[in-house]
Amino acid sequence: MKIALIRGDGIGIDVADAAMAVLEAALQKTGQPKPELDEIHAGAAYFQETGQDIEAAGEERAEAADAIFLGAIGLPSIRHADGTEISPHLRLRDRFGLYAGVRPVKAYPNAPQRLADPRAAEIDLIILRESTEGLFYSAAAHKRSLVVNDDEVQDILRITRKTTTKLHRFAFDLARKRQNKGFQGRLTCVDKANVFTSLAFFRQIFDEVKTDYPDVPIGYNYVDAQALDLVRKPWDFDVLVTENMFGDILSDLAGGLVGGMGMAACAEIGDHTGLFQPAHGSAPDIMGQDKANPLAAILSGALMLDYLAEKLGNPHLSDAADLINQAVDDGFRNNRLRPIEFGGDMGTRAITKAITDTVSESRQIAAQ
């Protein structure tokens, strides 16, 4: 399989390398060959050097790969003339139609838990964020603002039937898969349908799609109430489906409940390809210091293997993903993972070695 690798900026370089090291260890353990990595240069540092945010033909090479892995993009000190940050990844989302932004939120033993309620130890949910429309349709990278002058700026919040139908079908299928794995599989539509016509339309399409999934329990929540409920009772939720900006905000809030952005994995999936990345930024204040928590990137690598198992029809790739996920769980449970981010004594390299060692020591039998 071919993976387009964009290490990007700051700690993105370190965590991408960590993810690839763990991925290769898991593939070796399951008897699978190493992937072919096609490294594509992109990001703020590349922009500062060349005036381009991604190298020539980089987008075409990303499209030709089986999946795309991204470390992190952006440096606050390097911006466009209008003050916005360098963000070619937003253009990749748009170009490849990566409408389904999957953000797992899972509590791990011995990892920080911000809620005192003991039920917080069992948090395990997914926020599904539409990633090409909503308010991000007007992201500066796309140059779609209606009005931009010294007196006023107007941006568009866009909801289309085509994309939203695909999103909701993805959401119901995901909830059904969760049911089959023993989770509650309840799907909650998160919107602001009481105020915005666009989001009333979002809910209308949800209601149209739900008729094809009578086995999936559903619920509804306005986004402000959902933010409150993620603090009050996150254990009541399993899969949340929502608009782009709402999902951006809620997924960071939820990530804070289970330790921080160093645990925030992300998959962005379209009809033909998927992009996988940690949801955190480039953290230039700790770049090159071996302090970054690579677990969000490592868990994103596991999401990529699950995606590729289905795309390429190779279930052994899911076995490799399971090895990675289990290694992270076991690492926290046995106190073998102590990220500096959480006040521990382990940097990027030490955590990567701990995970690769756990994967290598596992009882998984290599595929014949």
mmCIF file with all atom_site columns, N, CA, C and O in Angstrom, residues 329-368:
data_model
loop_
_atom_site.group_PDB
_atom_site.id
_atom_site.type_symbol
_atom_site.label_atom_id
_atom_site.label_alt_id
_atom_site.label_comp_id
_atom_site.label_asym_id
_atom_site.label_entity_id
_atom_site.label_seq_id
_atom_site.pdbx_PDB_ins_code
_atom_site.Cartn_x
_atom_site.Cartn_y
_atom_site.Cartn_z
_atom_site.occupancy
_atom_site.B_iso_or_equiv
_atom_site.pdbx_formal_charge
_atom_site.auth_seq_id
_atom_site.auth_comp_id
_atom_site.auth_asym_id
_atom_site.auth_atom_id
_atom_site.pdbx_PDB_model_num
ATOM 1   N N  . ASP A 1 329 ? -3.718 1.019   25.234 1.00 0.00 ? 329 ASP A N  1
ATOM 2   C CA . ASP A 1 329 ? -4.520 0.723   26.426 1.00 0.00 ? 329 ASP A CA 1
ATOM 3   C C  . ASP A 1 329 ? -3.681 0.009   27.479 1.00 0.00 ? 329 ASP A C  1
ATOM 4   O O  . ASP A 1 329 ? -3.686 0.389   28.662 1.00 0.00 ? 329 ASP A O  1
ATOM 5   N N  . ASP A 1 330 ? -2.948 -1.020  27.068 1.00 0.00 ? 330 ASP A N  1
ATOM 6   C CA . ASP A 1 330 ? -2.108 -1.764  28.006 1.00 0.00 ? 330 ASP A CA 1
ATOM 7   C C  . ASP A 1 330 ? -1.004 -0.880  28.583 1.00 0.00 ? 330 ASP A C  1
ATOM 8   O O  . ASP A 1 330 ? -0.653 -1.000  29.766 1.00 0.00 ? 330 ASP A O  1
ATOM 9   N N  . GLY A 1 331 ? -0.458 -0.001  27.746 1.00 0.00 ? 331 GLY A N  1
ATOM 10  C CA . GLY A 1 331 ? 0.617  0.874   28.212 1.00 0.00 ? 331 GLY A CA 1
ATOM 11  C C  . GLY A 1 331 ? 0.175  1.768   29.351 1.00 0.00 ? 331 GLY A C  1
ATOM 12  O O  . GLY A 1 331 ? 0.892  1.934   30.347 1.00 0.00 ? 331 GLY A O  1
ATOM 13  N N  . PHE A 1 332 ? -1.008 2.358   29.220 1.00 0.00 ? 332 PHE A N  1
ATOM 14  C CA . PHE A 1 332 ? -1.523 3.187   30.315 1.00 0.00 ? 332 PHE A CA 1
ATOM 15  C C  . PHE A 1 332 ? -1.891 2.327   31.520 1.00 0.00 ? 332 PHE A C  1
ATOM 16  O O  . PHE A 1 332 ? -1.599 2.688   32.672 1.00 0.00 ? 332 PHE A O  1
ATOM 17  N N  . ARG A 1 333 ? -2.531 1.202   31.273 1.00 0.00 ? 333 ARG A N  1
ATOM 18  C CA . ARG A 1 333 ? -2.977 0.346   32.367 1.00 0.00 ? 333 ARG A CA 1
ATOM 19  C C  . ARG A 1 333 ? -1.806 -0.136  33.219 1.00 0.00 ? 333 ARG A C  1
ATOM 20  O O  . ARG A 1 333 ? -1.907 -0.243  34.449 1.00 0.00 ? 333 ARG A O  1
ATOM 21  N N  . ASN A 1 334 ? -0.682 -0.410  32.561 1.00 0.00 ? 334 ASN A N  1
ATOM 22  C CA . ASN A 1 334 ? 0.495  -0.931  33.264 1.00 0.00 ? 334 ASN A CA 1
ATOM 23  C C  . ASN A 1 334 ? 1.504  0.160   33.612 1.00 0.00 ? 334 ASN A C  1
ATOM 24  O O  . ASN A 1 334 ? 2.632  -0.142  34.011 1.00 0.00 ? 334 ASN A O  1
ATOM 25  N N  . ASN A 1 335 ? 1.103  1.414   33.441 1.00 0.00 ? 335 ASN A N  1
ATOM 26  C CA . ASN A 1 335 ? 1.947  2.566   33.758 1.00 0.00 ? 335 ASN A CA 1
ATOM 27  C C  . ASN A 1 335 ? 3.239  2.583   32.959 1.00 0.00 ? 335 ASN A C  1
ATOM 28  O O  . ASN A 1 335 ? 4.270  3.090   33.413 1.00 0.00 ? 335 ASN A O  1
ATOM 29  N N  . ARG A 1 336 ? 3.181  2.039   31.743 1.00 0.00 ? 336 ARG A N  1
ATOM 30  C CA . ARG A 1 336 ? 4.341  2.073   30.853 1.00 0.00 ? 336 ARG A CA 1
ATOM 31  C C  . ARG A 1 336 ? 4.312  3.302   29.940 1.00 0.00 ? 336 ARG A C  1
ATOM 32  O O  . ARG A 1 336 ? 5.273  3.534   29.202 1.00 0.00 ? 336 ARG A O  1
ATOM 33  N N  . LEU A 1 337 ? 3.224  4.042   29.989 1.00 0.00 ? 337 LEU A N  1
ATOM 34  C CA . LEU A 1 337 ? 3.111  5.279   29.210 1.00 0.00 ? 337 LEU A CA 1
ATOM 35  C C  . LEU A 1 337 ? 2.909  6.442   30.168 1.00 0.00 ? 337 LEU A C  1
ATOM 36  O O  . LEU A 1 337 ? 1.881  6.518   30.857 1.00 0.00 ? 337 LEU A O  1
ATOM 37  N N  . ARG A 1 338 ? 3.888  7.345   30.202 1.00 0.00 ? 338 ARG A N  1
ATOM 38  C CA . ARG A 1 338 ? 3.849  8.478   31.131 1.00 0.00 ? 338 ARG A CA 1
ATOM 39  C C  . ARG A 1 338 ? 4.275  9.742   30.379 1.00 0.00 ? 338 ARG A C  1
ATOM 40  O O  . ARG A 1 338 ? 5.404  10.236  30.560 1.00 0.00 ? 338 ARG A O  1
ATOM 41  N N  . PRO A 1 339 ? 3.400  10.258  29.505 1.00 0.00 ? 339 PRO A N  1
ATOM 42  C CA . PRO A 1 339 ? 3.795  11.406  28.679 1.00 0.00 ? 339 PRO A CA 1
ATOM 43  C C  . PRO A 1 339 ? 4.136  12.647  29.499 1.00 0.00 ? 339 PRO A C  1
ATOM 44  O O  . PRO A 1 339 ? 3.511  12.921  30.532 1.00 0.00 ? 339 PRO A O  1
ATOM 45  N N  . ILE A 1 340 ? 5.111  13.386  29.026 1.00 0.00 ? 340 ILE A N  1
ATOM 46  C CA . ILE A 1 340 ? 5.448  14.670  29.645 1.00 0.00 ? 340 ILE A CA 1
ATOM 47  C C  . ILE A 1 340 ? 4.235  15.580  29.662 1.00 0.00 ? 340 ILE A C  1
ATOM 48  O O  . ILE A 1 340 ? 4.027  16.337  30.627 1.00 0.00 ? 340 ILE A O  1
ATOM 49  N N  . GLU A 1 341 ? 3.400  15.487  28.632 1.00 0.00 ? 341 GLU A N  1
ATOM 50  C CA . GLU A 1 341 ? 2.177  16.295  28.565 1.00 0.00 ? 341 GLU A CA 1
ATOM 51  C C  . GLU A 1 341 ? 1.312  16.125  29.816 1.00 0.00 ? 341 GLU A C  1
ATOM 52  O O  . GLU A 1 341 ? 0.632  17.049  30.244 1.00 0.00 ? 341 GLU A O  1
ATOM 53  N N  . PHE A 1 342 ? 1.356  14.937  30.404 1.00 0.00 ? 342 PHE A N  1
ATOM 54  C CA . PHE A 1 342 ? 0.547  14.643  31.580 1.00 0.00 ? 342 PHE A CA 1
ATOM 55  C C  . PHE A 1 342 ? 1.355  14.736  32.878 1.00 0.00 ? 342 PHE A C  1
ATOM 56  O O  . PHE A 1 342 ? 0.932  14.220  33.911 1.00 0.00 ? 342 PHE A O  1
ATOM 57  N N  . GLY A 1 343 ? 2.523  15.360  32.826 1.00 0.00 ? 343 GLY A N  1
ATOM 58  C CA . GLY A 1 343 ? 3.366  15.473  34.011 1.00 0.00 ? 343 GLY A CA 1
ATOM 59  C C  . GLY A 1 343 ? 4.277  14.285  34.226 1.00 0.00 ? 343 GLY A C  1
ATOM 60  O O  . GLY A 1 343 ? 4.894  14.159  35.288 1.00 0.00 ? 343 GLY A O  1
ATOM 61  N N  . GLY A 1 344 ? 4.391  13.419  33.222 1.00 0.00 ? 344 GLY A N  1
ATOM 62  C CA . GLY A 1 344 ? 5.226  12.234  33.340 1.00 0.00 ? 344 GLY A CA 1
ATOM 63  C C  . GLY A 1 344 ? 6.660  12.488  32.919 1.00 0.00 ? 344 GLY A C  1
ATOM 64  O O  . GLY A 1 344 ? 7.097  13.627  32.756 1.00 0.00 ? 344 GLY A O  1
ATOM 65  N N  . ASP A 1 345 ? 7.378  11.386  32.705 1.00 0.00 ? 345 ASP A N  1
ATOM 66  C CA . ASP A 1 345 ? 8.812  11.481  32.440 1.00 0.00 ? 345 ASP A CA 1
ATOM 67  C C  . ASP A 1 345 ? 9.192  10.950  31.064 1.00 0.00 ? 345 ASP A C  1
ATOM 68  O O  . ASP A 1 345 ? 10.377 10.728  30.788 1.00 0.00 ? 345 ASP A O  1
ATOM 69  N N  . MET A 1 346 ? 8.204  10.781  30.147 1.00 0.00 ? 346 MET A N  1
ATOM 70  C CA . MET A 1 346 ? 8.494  10.153  28.859 1.00 0.00 ? 346 MET A CA 1
ATOM 71  C C  . MET A 1 346 ? 8.203  11.112  27.711 1.00 0.00 ? 346 MET A C  1
ATOM 72  O O  . MET A 1 346 ? 7.100  11.662  27.584 1.00 0.00 ? 346 MET A O  1
ATOM 73  N N  . GLY A 1 347 ? 9.229  11.285  26.870 1.00 0.00 ? 347 GLY A N  1
ATOM 74  C CA . GLY A 1 347 ? 9.082  12.123  25.692 1.00 0.00 ? 347 GLY A CA 1
ATOM 75  C C  . GLY A 1 347 ? 8.665  11.314  24.478 1.00 0.00 ? 347 GLY A C  1
ATOM 76  O O  . GLY A 1 347 ? 8.279  10.137  24.575 1.00 0.00 ? 347 GLY A O  1
ATOM 77  N N  . THR A 1 348 ? 8.783  11.925  23.325 1.00 0.00 ? 348 THR A N  1
ATOM 78  C CA . THR A 1 348 ? 8.305  11.317  22.080 1.00 0.00 ? 348 THR A CA 1
ATOM 79  C C  . THR A 1 348 ? 8.986  9.987   21.814 1.00 0.00 ? 348 THR A C  1
ATOM 80  O O  . THR A 1 348 ? 8.318  8.976   21.527 1.00 0.00 ? 348 THR A O  1
ATOM 81  N N  . ARG A 1 349 ? 10.289 9.959   21.900 1.00 0.00 ? 349 ARG A N  1
ATOM 82  C CA . ARG A 1 349 ? 11.026 8.738   21.567 1.00 0.00 ? 349 ARG A CA 1
ATOM 83  C C  . ARG A 1 349 ? 10.738 7.610   22.546 1.00 0.00 ? 349 ARG A C  1
ATOM 84  O O  . ARG A 1 349 ? 10.582 6.452   22.139 1.00 0.00 ? 349 ARG A O  1
ATOM 85  N N  . ALA A 1 350 ? 10.671 7.937   23.828 1.00 0.00 ? 350 ALA A N  1
ATOM 86  C CA . ALA A 1 350 ? 10.426 6.900   24.838 1.00 0.00 ? 350 ALA A CA 1
ATOM 87  C C  . ALA A 1 350 ? 9.033  6.289   24.684 1.00 0.00 ? 350 ALA A C  1
ATOM 88  O O  . ALA A 1 350 ? 8.848  5.072   24.824 1.00 0.00 ? 350 ALA A O  1
ATOM 89  N N  . ILE A 1 351 ? 8.043  7.128   24.408 1.00 0.00 ? 351 ILE A N  1
ATOM 90  C CA . ILE A 1 351 ? 6.678  6.616   24.221 1.00 0.00 ? 351 ILE A CA 1
ATOM 91  C C  . ILE A 1 351 ? 6.616  5.746   22.975 1.00 0.00 ? 351 ILE A C  1
ATOM 92  O O  . ILE A 1 351 ? 6.005  4.661   22.983 1.00 0.00 ? 351 ILE A O  1
ATOM 93  N N  . THR A 1 352 ? 7.255  6.188   21.907 1.00 0.00 ? 352 THR A N  1
ATOM 94  C CA . THR A 1 352 ? 7.259  5.409   20.670 1.00 0.00 ? 352 THR A CA 1
ATOM 95  C C  . THR A 1 352 ? 7.886  4.040   20.896 1.00 0.00 ? 352 THR A C  1
ATOM 96  O O  . THR A 1 352 ? 7.356  3.012   20.453 1.00 0.00 ? 352 THR A O  1
ATOM 97  N N  . LYS A 1 353 ? 8.991  4.008   21.617 1.00 0.00 ? 353 LYS A N  1
ATOM 98  C CA . LYS A 1 353 ? 9.654  2.725   21.895 1.00 0.00 ? 353 LYS A CA 1
ATOM 99  C C  . LYS A 1 353 ? 8.773  1.835   22.762 1.00 0.00 ? 353 LYS A C  1
ATOM 100 O O  . LYS A 1 353 ? 8.688  0.620   22.538 1.00 0.00 ? 353 LYS A O  1
ATOM 101 N N  . ALA A 1 354 ? 8.101  2.436   23.748 1.00 0.00 ? 354 ALA A N  1
ATOM 102 C CA . ALA A 1 354 ? 7.237  1.639   24.620 1.00 0.00 ? 354 ALA A CA 1
ATOM 103 C C  . ALA A 1 354 ? 6.113  0.983   23.821 1.00 0.00 ? 354 ALA A C  1
ATOM 104 O O  . ALA A 1 354 ? 5.773  -0.196  24.044 1.00 0.00 ? 354 ALA A O  1
ATOM 105 N N  . ILE A 1 355 ? 5.539  1.718   22.871 1.00 0.00 ? 355 ILE A N  1
ATOM 106 C CA . ILE A 1 355 ? 4.450  1.158   22.079 1.00 0.00 ? 355 ILE A CA 1
ATOM 107 C C  . ILE A 1 355 ? 4.975  0.094   21.112 1.00 0.00 ? 355 ILE A C  1
ATOM 108 O O  . ILE A 1 355 ? 4.385  -0.989  20.982 1.00 0.00 ? 355 ILE A O  1
ATOM 109 N N  . THR A 1 356 ? 6.079  0.372   20.439 1.00 0.00 ? 356 THR A N  1
ATOM 110 C CA . THR A 1 356 ? 6.617  -0.618  19.495 1.00 0.00 ? 356 THR A CA 1
ATOM 111 C C  . THR A 1 356 ? 7.050  -1.887  20.239 1.00 0.00 ? 356 THR A C  1
ATOM 112 O O  . THR A 1 356 ? 6.844  -2.992  19.741 1.00 0.00 ? 356 THR A O  1
ATOM 113 N N  . ASP A 1 357 ? 7.606  -1.724  21.428 1.00 0.00 ? 357 ASP A N  1
ATOM 114 C CA . ASP A 1 357 ? 7.986  -2.906  22.218 1.00 0.00 ? 357 ASP A CA 1
ATOM 115 C C  . ASP A 1 357 ? 6.758  -3.725  22.602 1.00 0.00 ? 357 ASP A C  1
ATOM 116 O O  . ASP A 1 357 ? 6.776  -4.965  22.527 1.00 0.00 ? 357 ASP A O  1
ATOM 117 N N  . THR A 1 358 ? 5.694  -3.042  23.016 1.00 0.00 ? 358 THR A N  1
ATOM 118 C CA . THR A 1 358 ? 4.467  -3.750  23.405 1.00 0.00 ? 358 THR A CA 1
ATOM 119 C C  . THR A 1 358 ? 3.871  -4.482  22.212 1.00 0.00 ? 358 THR A C  1
ATOM 120 O O  . THR A 1 358 ? 3.418  -5.625  22.327 1.00 0.00 ? 358 THR A O  1
ATOM 121 N N  . VAL A 1 359 ? 3.860  -3.828  21.062 1.00 0.00 ? 359 VAL A N  1
ATOM 122 C CA . VAL A 1 359 ? 3.359  -4.477  19.847 1.00 0.00 ? 359 VAL A CA 1
ATOM 123 C C  . VAL A 1 359 ? 4.201  -5.705  19.516 1.00 0.00 ? 359 VAL A C  1
ATOM 124 O O  . VAL A 1 359 ? 3.673  -6.782  19.221 1.00 0.00 ? 359 VAL A O  1
ATOM 125 N N  . SER A 1 360 ? 5.508  -5.566  19.593 1.00 0.00 ? 360 SER A N  1
ATOM 126 C CA . SER A 1 360 ? 6.400  -6.678  19.247 1.00 0.00 ? 360 SER A CA 1
ATOM 127 C C  . SER A 1 360 ? 6.274  -7.835  20.226 1.00 0.00 ? 360 SER A C  1
ATOM 128 O O  . SER A 1 360 ? 6.469  -9.004  19.854 1.00 0.00 ? 360 SER A O  1
ATOM 129 N N  . GLU A 1 361 ? 5.934  -7.524  21.475 1.00 0.00 ? 361 GLU A N  1
ATOM 130 C CA . GLU A 1 361 ? 5.808  -8.565  22.507 1.00 0.00 ? 361 GLU A CA 1
ATOM 131 C C  . GLU A 1 361 ? 4.421  -9.200  22.537 1.00 0.00 ? 361 GLU A C  1
ATOM 132 O O  . GLU A 1 361 ? 4.197  -10.151 23.291 1.00 0.00 ? 361 GLU A O  1
ATOM 133 N N  . SER A 1 362 ? 3.493  -8.699  21.740 1.00 0.00 ? 362 SER A N  1
ATOM 134 C CA . SER A 1 362 ? 2.127  -9.206  21.778 1.00 0.00 ? 362 SER A CA 1
ATOM 135 C C  . SER A 1 362 ? 2.050  -10.634 21.259 1.00 0.00 ? 362 SER A C  1
ATOM 136 O O  . SER A 1 362 ? 2.982  -11.124 20.615 1.00 0.00 ? 362 SER A O  1
ATOM 137 N N  . ARG A 1 363 ? 0.926  -11.265 21.504 1.00 0.00 ? 363 ARG A N  1
ATOM 138 C CA . ARG A 1 363 ? 0.751  -12.666 21.115 1.00 0.00 ? 363 ARG A CA 1
ATOM 139 C C  . ARG A 1 363 ? 0.145  -12.809 19.736 1.00 0.00 ? 363 ARG A C  1
ATOM 140 O O  . ARG A 1 363 ? -0.188 -13.929 19.327 1.00 0.00 ? 363 ARG A O  1
ATOM 141 N N  . GLN A 1 364 ? -0.040 -11.710 19.050 1.00 0.00 ? 364 GLN A N  1
ATOM 142 C CA . GLN A 1 364 ? -0.613 -11.775 17.696 1.00 0.00 ? 364 GLN A CA 1
ATOM 143 C C  . GLN A 1 364 ? 0.236  -12.674 16.803 1.00 0.00 ? 364 GLN A C  1
ATOM 144 O O  . GLN A 1 364 ? 1.454  -12.554 16.737 1.00 0.00 ? 364 GLN A O  1
ATOM 145 N N  . ILE A 1 365 ? -0.419 -13.602 16.106 1.00 0.00 ? 365 ILE A N  1
ATOM 146 C CA . ILE A 1 365 ? 0.293  -14.512 15.207 1.00 0.00 ? 365 ILE A CA 1
ATOM 147 C C  . ILE A 1 365 ? 0.325  -13.900 13.823 1.00 0.00 ? 365 ILE A C  1
ATOM 148 O O  . ILE A 1 365 ? -0.678 -13.448 13.291 1.00 0.00 ? 365 ILE A O  1
ATOM 149 N N  . ALA A 1 366 ? 1.482  -13.888 13.221 1.00 0.00 ? 366 ALA A N  1
ATOM 150 C CA . ALA A 1 366 ? 1.629  -13.322 11.894 1.00 0.00 ? 366 ALA A CA 1
ATOM 151 C C  . ALA A 1 366 ? 0.764  -14.061 10.876 1.00 0.00 ? 366 ALA A C  1
ATOM 152 O O  . ALA A 1 366 ? 0.600  -15.274 10.944 1.00 0.00 ? 366 ALA A O  1
ATOM 153 N N  . ALA A 1 367 ? 0.195  -13.289 9.941  1.00 0.00 ? 367 ALA A N  1
ATOM 154 C CA . ALA A 1 367 ? -0.621 -13.885 8.877  1.00 0.00 ? 367 ALA A CA 1
ATOM 155 C C  . ALA A 1 367 ? 0.258  -14.773 7.982  1.00 0.00 ? 367 ALA A C  1
ATOM 156 O O  . ALA A 1 367 ? 1.397  -14.442 7.695  1.00 0.00 ? 367 ALA A O  1
ATOM 157 N N  . GLN A 1 368 ? -0.306 -15.879 7.558  1.00 0.00 ? 368 GLN A N  1
ATOM 158 C CA . GLN A 1 368 ? 0.428  -16.790 6.691  1.00 0.00 ? 368 GLN A CA 1
ATOM 159 C C  . GLN A 1 368 ? 0.162  -16.472 5.224  1.00 0.00 ? 368 GLN A C  1
ATOM 160 O O  . GLN A 1 368 ? -0.917 -16.062 4.871  1.00 0.00 ? 368 GLN A O  1
#
